[in-house]
PDB file of C-alpha atoms in Angstrom:
ATOM      1  CA  UNK F   1     -21.167  -5.518 -18.383  1.00 48.00           C
ATOM      2  CA  UNK F   2     -24.599  -6.373 -18.856  1.00 52.00           C
ATOM      3  CA  UNK F   3     -27.281  -6.634 -16.035  1.00 58.00           C
ATOM      4  CA  UNK F   4     -28.473  -4.242 -13.309  1.00 71.00           C
ATOM      5  CA  UNK F   5     -27.438  -0.491 -13.753  1.00 84.00           C
ATOM      6  CA  UNK F   6     -25.096  -1.072 -16.876  1.00 82.00           C
ATOM      7  CA  UNK F   7     -26.788   1.821 -19.065  1.00 87.00           C
ATOM      8  CA  UNK F   8     -28.591   5.062 -18.413  1.00 90.00           C
ATOM      9  CA  UNK F   9     -30.257   6.390 -20.973  1.00 93.00           C
ATOM     10  CA  UNK F  10     -29.679   5.911 -25.000  1.00 95.00           C
ATOM     11  CA  UNK F  11     -29.086   7.951 -27.985  1.00 97.00           C
ATOM     12  CA  UNK F  12     -30.440   7.460 -31.762  1.00 97.00           C
ATOM     13  CA  UNK F  13     -27.266   7.495 -34.007  1.00 96.00           C
ATOM     14  CA  UNK F  14     -27.001   8.522 -37.687  1.00 96.00           C
ATOM     15  CA  UNK F  15     -26.551   5.066 -38.741  1.00 93.00           C
ATOM     16  CA  UNK F  16     -29.910   4.224 -37.221  1.00 92.00           C
ATOM     17  CA  UNK F  17     -28.296   2.231 -34.178  1.00 89.00           C
ATOM     18  CA  UNK F  18     -29.304   2.939 -30.837  1.00 90.00           C
ATOM     19  CA  UNK F  19     -26.087   3.864 -28.746  1.00 92.00           C
ATOM     20  CA  UNK F  20     -26.491   2.803 -24.706  1.00 90.00           C
ATOM     21  CA  UNK F  21     -24.988   5.088 -22.313  1.00 92.00           C
ATOM     22  CA  UNK F  22     -22.819   3.297 -20.064  1.00 90.00           C
ATOM     23  CA  UNK F  23     -23.445   4.006 -16.431  1.00 89.00           C
ATOM     24  CA  UNK F  24     -21.831   0.997 -14.568  1.00 86.00           C
ATOM     25  CA  UNK F  25     -21.001  -1.002 -17.807  1.00 84.00           C
ATOM     26  CA  UNK F  26     -17.471  -0.455 -18.935  1.00 82.00           C
ATOM     27  CA  UNK F  27     -18.376  -0.726 -22.492  1.00 84.00           C
ATOM     28  CA  UNK F  28     -20.209   1.527 -25.024  1.00 88.00           C
ATOM     29  CA  UNK F  29     -23.575  -0.622 -25.685  1.00 86.00           C
ATOM     30  CA  UNK F  30     -24.725  -0.757 -29.418  1.00 86.00           C
ATOM     31  CA  UNK F  31     -27.973  -2.063 -30.137  1.00 82.00           C
ATOM     32  CA  UNK F  32     -29.529  -2.597 -33.805  1.00 79.00           C
ATOM     33  CA  UNK F  33     -33.264  -1.981 -34.277  1.00 78.00           C
ATOM     34  CA  UNK F  34     -33.220  -3.171 -37.679  1.00 78.00           C
ATOM     35  CA  UNK F  35     -32.224  -6.816 -36.726  1.00 74.00           C
ATOM     36  CA  UNK F  36     -33.828  -6.525 -33.345  1.00 62.00           C
ATOM     37  CA  UNK F  37     -30.969  -8.066 -31.883  1.00 54.00           C
ATOM     38  CA  UNK F  38     -27.758  -6.893 -30.109  1.00 51.00           C
ATOM     39  CA  UNK F  39     -24.550  -7.040 -31.413  1.00 49.00           C
ATOM     40  CA  UNK F  40     -23.428 -10.282 -32.732  1.00 49.00           C
ATOM     41  CA  UNK F  41     -22.202 -11.986 -29.628  1.00 45.00           C
ATOM     42  CA  UNK F  42     -25.649 -10.990 -28.026  1.00 45.00           C
ATOM     43  CA  UNK F  43     -24.316  -8.715 -25.544  1.00 46.00           C
ATOM     44  CA  UNK F  44     -24.758  -5.093 -25.423  1.00 48.00           C
ATOM     45  CA  UNK F  45     -21.124  -5.299 -24.356  1.00 44.00           C
ATOM     46  CA  UNK F  46     -19.923  -4.938 -27.546  1.00 56.00           C
ATOM     47  CA  UNK F  47     -18.910  -1.154 -27.992  1.00 61.00           C
ATOM     48  CA  UNK F  48     -15.661   0.160 -27.479  1.00 59.00           C
ATOM     49  CA  UNK F  49     -14.155  -0.146 -23.879  1.00 64.00           C
ATOM     50  CA  UNK F  50     -13.985   3.152 -22.074  1.00 59.00           C
ATOM     51  CA  UNK F  51     -10.683   4.405 -21.362  1.00 57.00           C
ATOM     52  CA  UNK F  52     -11.253   6.277 -18.333  1.00 52.00           C
ATOM     53  CA  UNK F  53     -13.339   5.627 -14.843  1.00 56.00           C
ATOM     54  CA  UNK F  54     -15.792   2.826 -15.909  1.00 54.00           C
ATOM     55  CA  UNK F  55     -17.952   1.236 -13.503  1.00 56.00           C
ATOM     56  CA  UNK F  56     -18.931   3.752 -10.800  1.00 79.00           C
ATOM     57  CA  UNK F  57     -22.176   5.749 -12.496  1.00 88.00           C
ATOM     58  CA  UNK F  58     -19.923   6.995 -14.968  1.00 90.00           C
ATOM     59  CA  UNK F  59     -22.579   8.465 -17.333  1.00 93.00           C
ATOM     60  CA  UNK F  60     -26.258   9.823 -17.100  1.00 95.00           C
ATOM     61  CA  UNK F  61     -27.583  10.577 -20.157  1.00 96.00           C
ATOM     62  CA  UNK F  62     -26.562  11.261 -23.903  1.00 97.00           C
ATOM     63  CA  UNK F  63     -27.049  13.594 -26.854  1.00 98.00           C
ATOM     64  CA  UNK F  64     -26.182  13.817 -30.372  1.00 98.00           C
ATOM     65  CA  UNK F  65     -24.223  16.482 -31.112  1.00 98.00           C
ATOM     66  CA  UNK F  66     -24.312  18.323 -34.821  1.00 98.00           C
ATOM     67  CA  UNK F  67     -20.803  16.490 -35.829  1.00 97.00           C
ATOM     68  CA  UNK F  68     -22.960  13.208 -35.473  1.00 97.00           C
ATOM     69  CA  UNK F  69     -20.733  11.998 -32.172  1.00 97.00           C
ATOM     70  CA  UNK F  70     -22.497  10.876 -29.141  1.00 97.00           C
ATOM     71  CA  UNK F  71     -21.824  12.959 -26.336  1.00 98.00           C
ATOM     72  CA  UNK F  72     -22.048  11.124 -22.820  1.00 96.00           C
ATOM     73  CA  UNK F  73     -23.206  13.144 -20.105  1.00 96.00           C
ATOM     74  CA  UNK F  74     -20.557  13.137 -16.862  1.00 94.00           C
ATOM     75  CA  UNK F  75     -22.074  12.180 -13.288  1.00 93.00           C
ATOM     76  CA  UNK F  76     -19.120  10.548 -11.790  1.00 91.00           C
ATOM     77  CA  UNK F  77     -16.828  10.405 -14.713  1.00 90.00           C
ATOM     78  CA  UNK F  78     -13.985  12.870 -14.507  1.00 88.00           C
ATOM     79  CA  UNK F  79     -14.438  13.292 -18.342  1.00 91.00           C
ATOM     80  CA  UNK F  80     -16.862  14.193 -20.900  1.00 95.00           C
ATOM     81  CA  UNK F  81     -17.577  10.860 -22.704  1.00 94.00           C
ATOM     82  CA  UNK F  82     -17.532  10.934 -26.997  1.00 95.00           C
ATOM     83  CA  UNK F  83     -18.446   8.119 -28.794  1.00 95.00           C
ATOM     84  CA  UNK F  84     -18.329   8.621 -32.843  1.00 94.00           C
ATOM     85  CA  UNK F  85     -20.518   6.162 -34.117  1.00 93.00           C
ATOM     86  CA  UNK F  86     -19.132   6.081 -37.780  1.00 93.00           C
ATOM     87  CA  UNK F  87     -15.791   4.660 -36.636  1.00 91.00           C
ATOM     88  CA  UNK F  88     -16.947   2.817 -33.192  1.00 90.00           C
ATOM     89  CA  UNK F  89     -14.506   4.640 -31.083  1.00 90.00           C
ATOM     90  CA  UNK F  90     -14.701   6.177 -27.824  1.00 91.00           C
ATOM     91  CA  UNK F  91     -12.543   8.900 -26.603  1.00 91.00           C
ATOM     92  CA  UNK F  92     -12.235  11.170 -23.389  1.00 91.00           C
ATOM     93  CA  UNK F  93     -13.535  14.759 -23.704  1.00 93.00           C
ATOM     94  CA  UNK F  94     -12.953  17.505 -21.155  1.00 94.00           C
ATOM     95  CA  UNK F  95     -11.550  16.657 -17.747  1.00 90.00           C
ATOM     96  CA  UNK F  96     -13.318  17.955 -14.355  1.00 82.00           C
ATOM     97  CA  UNK F  97     -11.871  17.564 -10.833  1.00 76.00           C
ATOM     98  CA  UNK F  98     -14.082  16.404  -8.965  1.00 77.00           C
ATOM     99  CA  UNK F  99     -16.798  14.716 -11.178  1.00 79.00           C
ATOM    100  CA  UNK F 100     -19.381  17.091 -12.204  1.00 80.00           C
ATOM    101  CA  UNK F 101     -22.450  15.169 -11.417  1.00 90.00           C
ATOM    102  CA  UNK F 102     -24.610  16.002 -14.190  1.00 94.00           C
ATOM    103  CA  UNK F 103     -27.788  14.022 -14.975  1.00 95.00           C
ATOM    104  CA  UNK F 104     -29.146  14.571 -18.543  1.00 96.00           C
ATOM    105  CA  UNK F 105     -28.174  16.759 -21.426  1.00 98.00           C
ATOM    106  CA  UNK F 106     -29.935  18.768 -24.222  1.00 98.00           C
ATOM    107  CA  UNK F 107     -28.761  20.342 -27.738  1.00 98.00           C
ATOM    108  CA  UNK F 108     -28.969  24.064 -27.665  1.00 98.00           C
ATOM    109  CA  UNK F 109     -30.064  25.859 -30.531  1.00 98.00           C
ATOM    110  CA  UNK F 110     -26.551  27.327 -30.450  1.00 97.00           C
ATOM    111  CA  UNK F 111     -25.274  23.927 -31.217  1.00 98.00           C
ATOM    112  CA  UNK F 112     -23.762  23.540 -27.787  1.00 98.00           C
ATOM    113  CA  UNK F 113     -25.051  20.736 -25.169  1.00 98.00           C
ATOM    114  CA  UNK F 114     -26.323  22.004 -21.901  1.00 98.00           C
ATOM    115  CA  UNK F 115     -25.582  19.548 -19.034  1.00 97.00           C
ATOM    116  CA  UNK F 116     -28.194  19.359 -16.458  1.00 96.00           C
ATOM    117  CA  UNK F 117     -27.197  20.158 -13.010  1.00 94.00           C
ATOM    118  CA  UNK F 118     -27.863  17.503 -10.490  1.00 93.00           C
ATOM    119  CA  UNK F 119     -25.214  17.618  -7.791  1.00 89.00           C
ATOM    120  CA  UNK F 120     -23.445  20.678  -9.387  1.00 88.00           C
ATOM    121  CA  UNK F 121     -24.129  24.285  -8.511  1.00 88.00           C
ATOM    122  CA  UNK F 122     -23.732  25.417 -11.783  1.00 92.00           C
ATOM    123  CA  UNK F 123     -24.819  24.392 -15.602  1.00 94.00           C
ATOM    124  CA  UNK F 124     -22.463  22.701 -18.006  1.00 95.00           C
ATOM    125  CA  UNK F 125     -22.018  23.934 -21.519  1.00 96.00           C
ATOM    126  CA  UNK F 126     -20.014  21.562 -23.844  1.00 97.00           C
ATOM    127  CA  UNK F 127     -19.316  22.756 -27.320  1.00 98.00           C
ATOM    128  CA  UNK F 128     -18.564  19.796 -29.728  1.00 98.00           C
ATOM    129  CA  UNK F 129     -17.369  22.147 -32.521  1.00 97.00           C
ATOM    130  CA  UNK F 130     -14.288  23.138 -29.933  1.00 97.00           C
ATOM    131  CA  UNK F 131     -14.428  19.913 -27.798  1.00 97.00           C
ATOM    132  CA  UNK F 132     -14.168  22.450 -24.843  1.00 97.00           C
ATOM    133  CA  UNK F 133     -16.323  22.931 -21.606  1.00 96.00           C
ATOM    134  CA  UNK F 134     -17.110  25.716 -19.378  1.00 94.00           C
ATOM    135  CA  UNK F 135     -19.266  26.236 -16.275  1.00 93.00           C
ATOM    136  CA  UNK F 136     -22.362  28.195 -16.886  1.00 92.00           C
ATOM    137  CA  UNK F 137     -24.362  30.309 -14.432  1.00 87.00           C
ATOM    138  CA  UNK F 138     -25.268  29.117 -10.658  1.00 88.00           C
ATOM    139  CA  UNK F 139     -28.514  27.758 -10.365  1.00 83.00           C
ATOM    140  CA  UNK F 140     -29.261  28.761  -6.944  1.00 78.00           C
ATOM    141  CA  UNK F 141     -30.898  25.693  -5.848  1.00 78.00           C
ATOM    142  CA  UNK F 142     -30.159  22.715  -3.284  1.00 79.00           C
ATOM    143  CA  UNK F 143     -28.288  19.680  -4.241  1.00 83.00           C
ATOM    144  CA  UNK F 144     -30.285  17.081  -6.475  1.00 88.00           C
ATOM    145  CA  UNK F 145     -32.490  20.021  -7.777  1.00 89.00           C
ATOM    146  CA  UNK F 146     -32.749  18.794 -11.405  1.00 93.00           C
ATOM    147  CA  UNK F 147     -32.789  15.626 -13.433  1.00 94.00           C
ATOM    148  CA  UNK F 148     -33.196  15.799 -17.124  1.00 95.00           C
ATOM    149  CA  UNK F 149     -33.980  18.779 -19.265  1.00 97.00           C
ATOM    150  CA  UNK F 150     -36.035  19.649 -22.529  1.00 98.00           C
ATOM    151  CA  UNK F 151     -35.337  22.301 -25.520  1.00 98.00           C
ATOM    152  CA  UNK F 152     -38.610  24.561 -25.081  1.00 98.00           C
ATOM    153  CA  UNK F 153     -40.093  26.176 -28.441  1.00 97.00           C
ATOM    154  CA  UNK F 154     -38.422  29.174 -27.365  1.00 97.00           C
ATOM    155  CA  UNK F 155     -34.917  28.200 -27.271  1.00 97.00           C
ATOM    156  CA  UNK F 156     -34.887  28.375 -23.807  1.00 97.00           C
ATOM    157  CA  UNK F 157     -33.844  24.869 -21.960  1.00 97.00           C
ATOM    158  CA  UNK F 158     -35.988  23.593 -19.117  1.00 97.00           C
ATOM    159  CA  UNK F 159     -34.758  21.715 -16.021  1.00 95.00           C
ATOM    160  CA  UNK F 160     -36.806  18.744 -14.907  1.00 95.00           C
ATOM    161  CA  UNK F 161     -37.251  19.223 -11.021  1.00 93.00           C
ATOM    162  CA  UNK F 162     -36.200  16.652  -9.012  1.00 93.00           C
ATOM    163  CA  UNK F 163     -35.501  18.133  -5.548  1.00 89.00           C
ATOM    164  CA  UNK F 164     -36.583  21.596  -6.488  1.00 89.00           C
ATOM    165  CA  UNK F 165     -40.030  23.237  -5.947  1.00 89.00           C
ATOM    166  CA  UNK F 166     -39.738  24.693  -9.832  1.00 91.00           C
ATOM    167  CA  UNK F 167     -38.608  23.922 -12.901  1.00 92.00           C
ATOM    168  CA  UNK F 168     -35.394  25.346 -13.923  1.00 93.00           C
ATOM    169  CA  UNK F 169     -35.083  27.740 -17.028  1.00 94.00           C
ATOM    170  CA  UNK F 170     -31.614  28.479 -18.629  1.00 94.00           C
ATOM    171  CA  UNK F 171     -31.517  30.748 -21.645  1.00 95.00           C
ATOM    172  CA  UNK F 172     -28.464  29.770 -23.763  1.00 94.00           C
TER     173      UNK F 172
END
């Protein structure tokens, strides 16, 4: 799938390639900046096909995990997405019901990935070392409160306000 709304964000993989996070694409996108081209067929749709809920705002953001895998932040996907650039394989991680509606993720100092709550009342916590997901604390803000996050020098995660009057502060 190329064109409008195919991908939402990208992550630099350990192999030097840029992994494009599938939003409405059925495929993981792979871009090789060393050759200044897309994959051999000239399309971003060269990575492995997703095996879950492709094409409907599946993921919004990605994070490089300490194990070298790329974690896709679930928006409408019922699963955490996991892409391994060393093997070019996509797998489904832990599942959700209903879809979690996170936008953006941040690698915390403890190695866990914090999912930024957008349409979710709780912070999301994914542990790539155990492939487990847990709900964090409620953030107490309205729907669409935050969109994206940043690791602050003090180790806290700052949620970027979208429909909130304040930044969100999460201490992992």
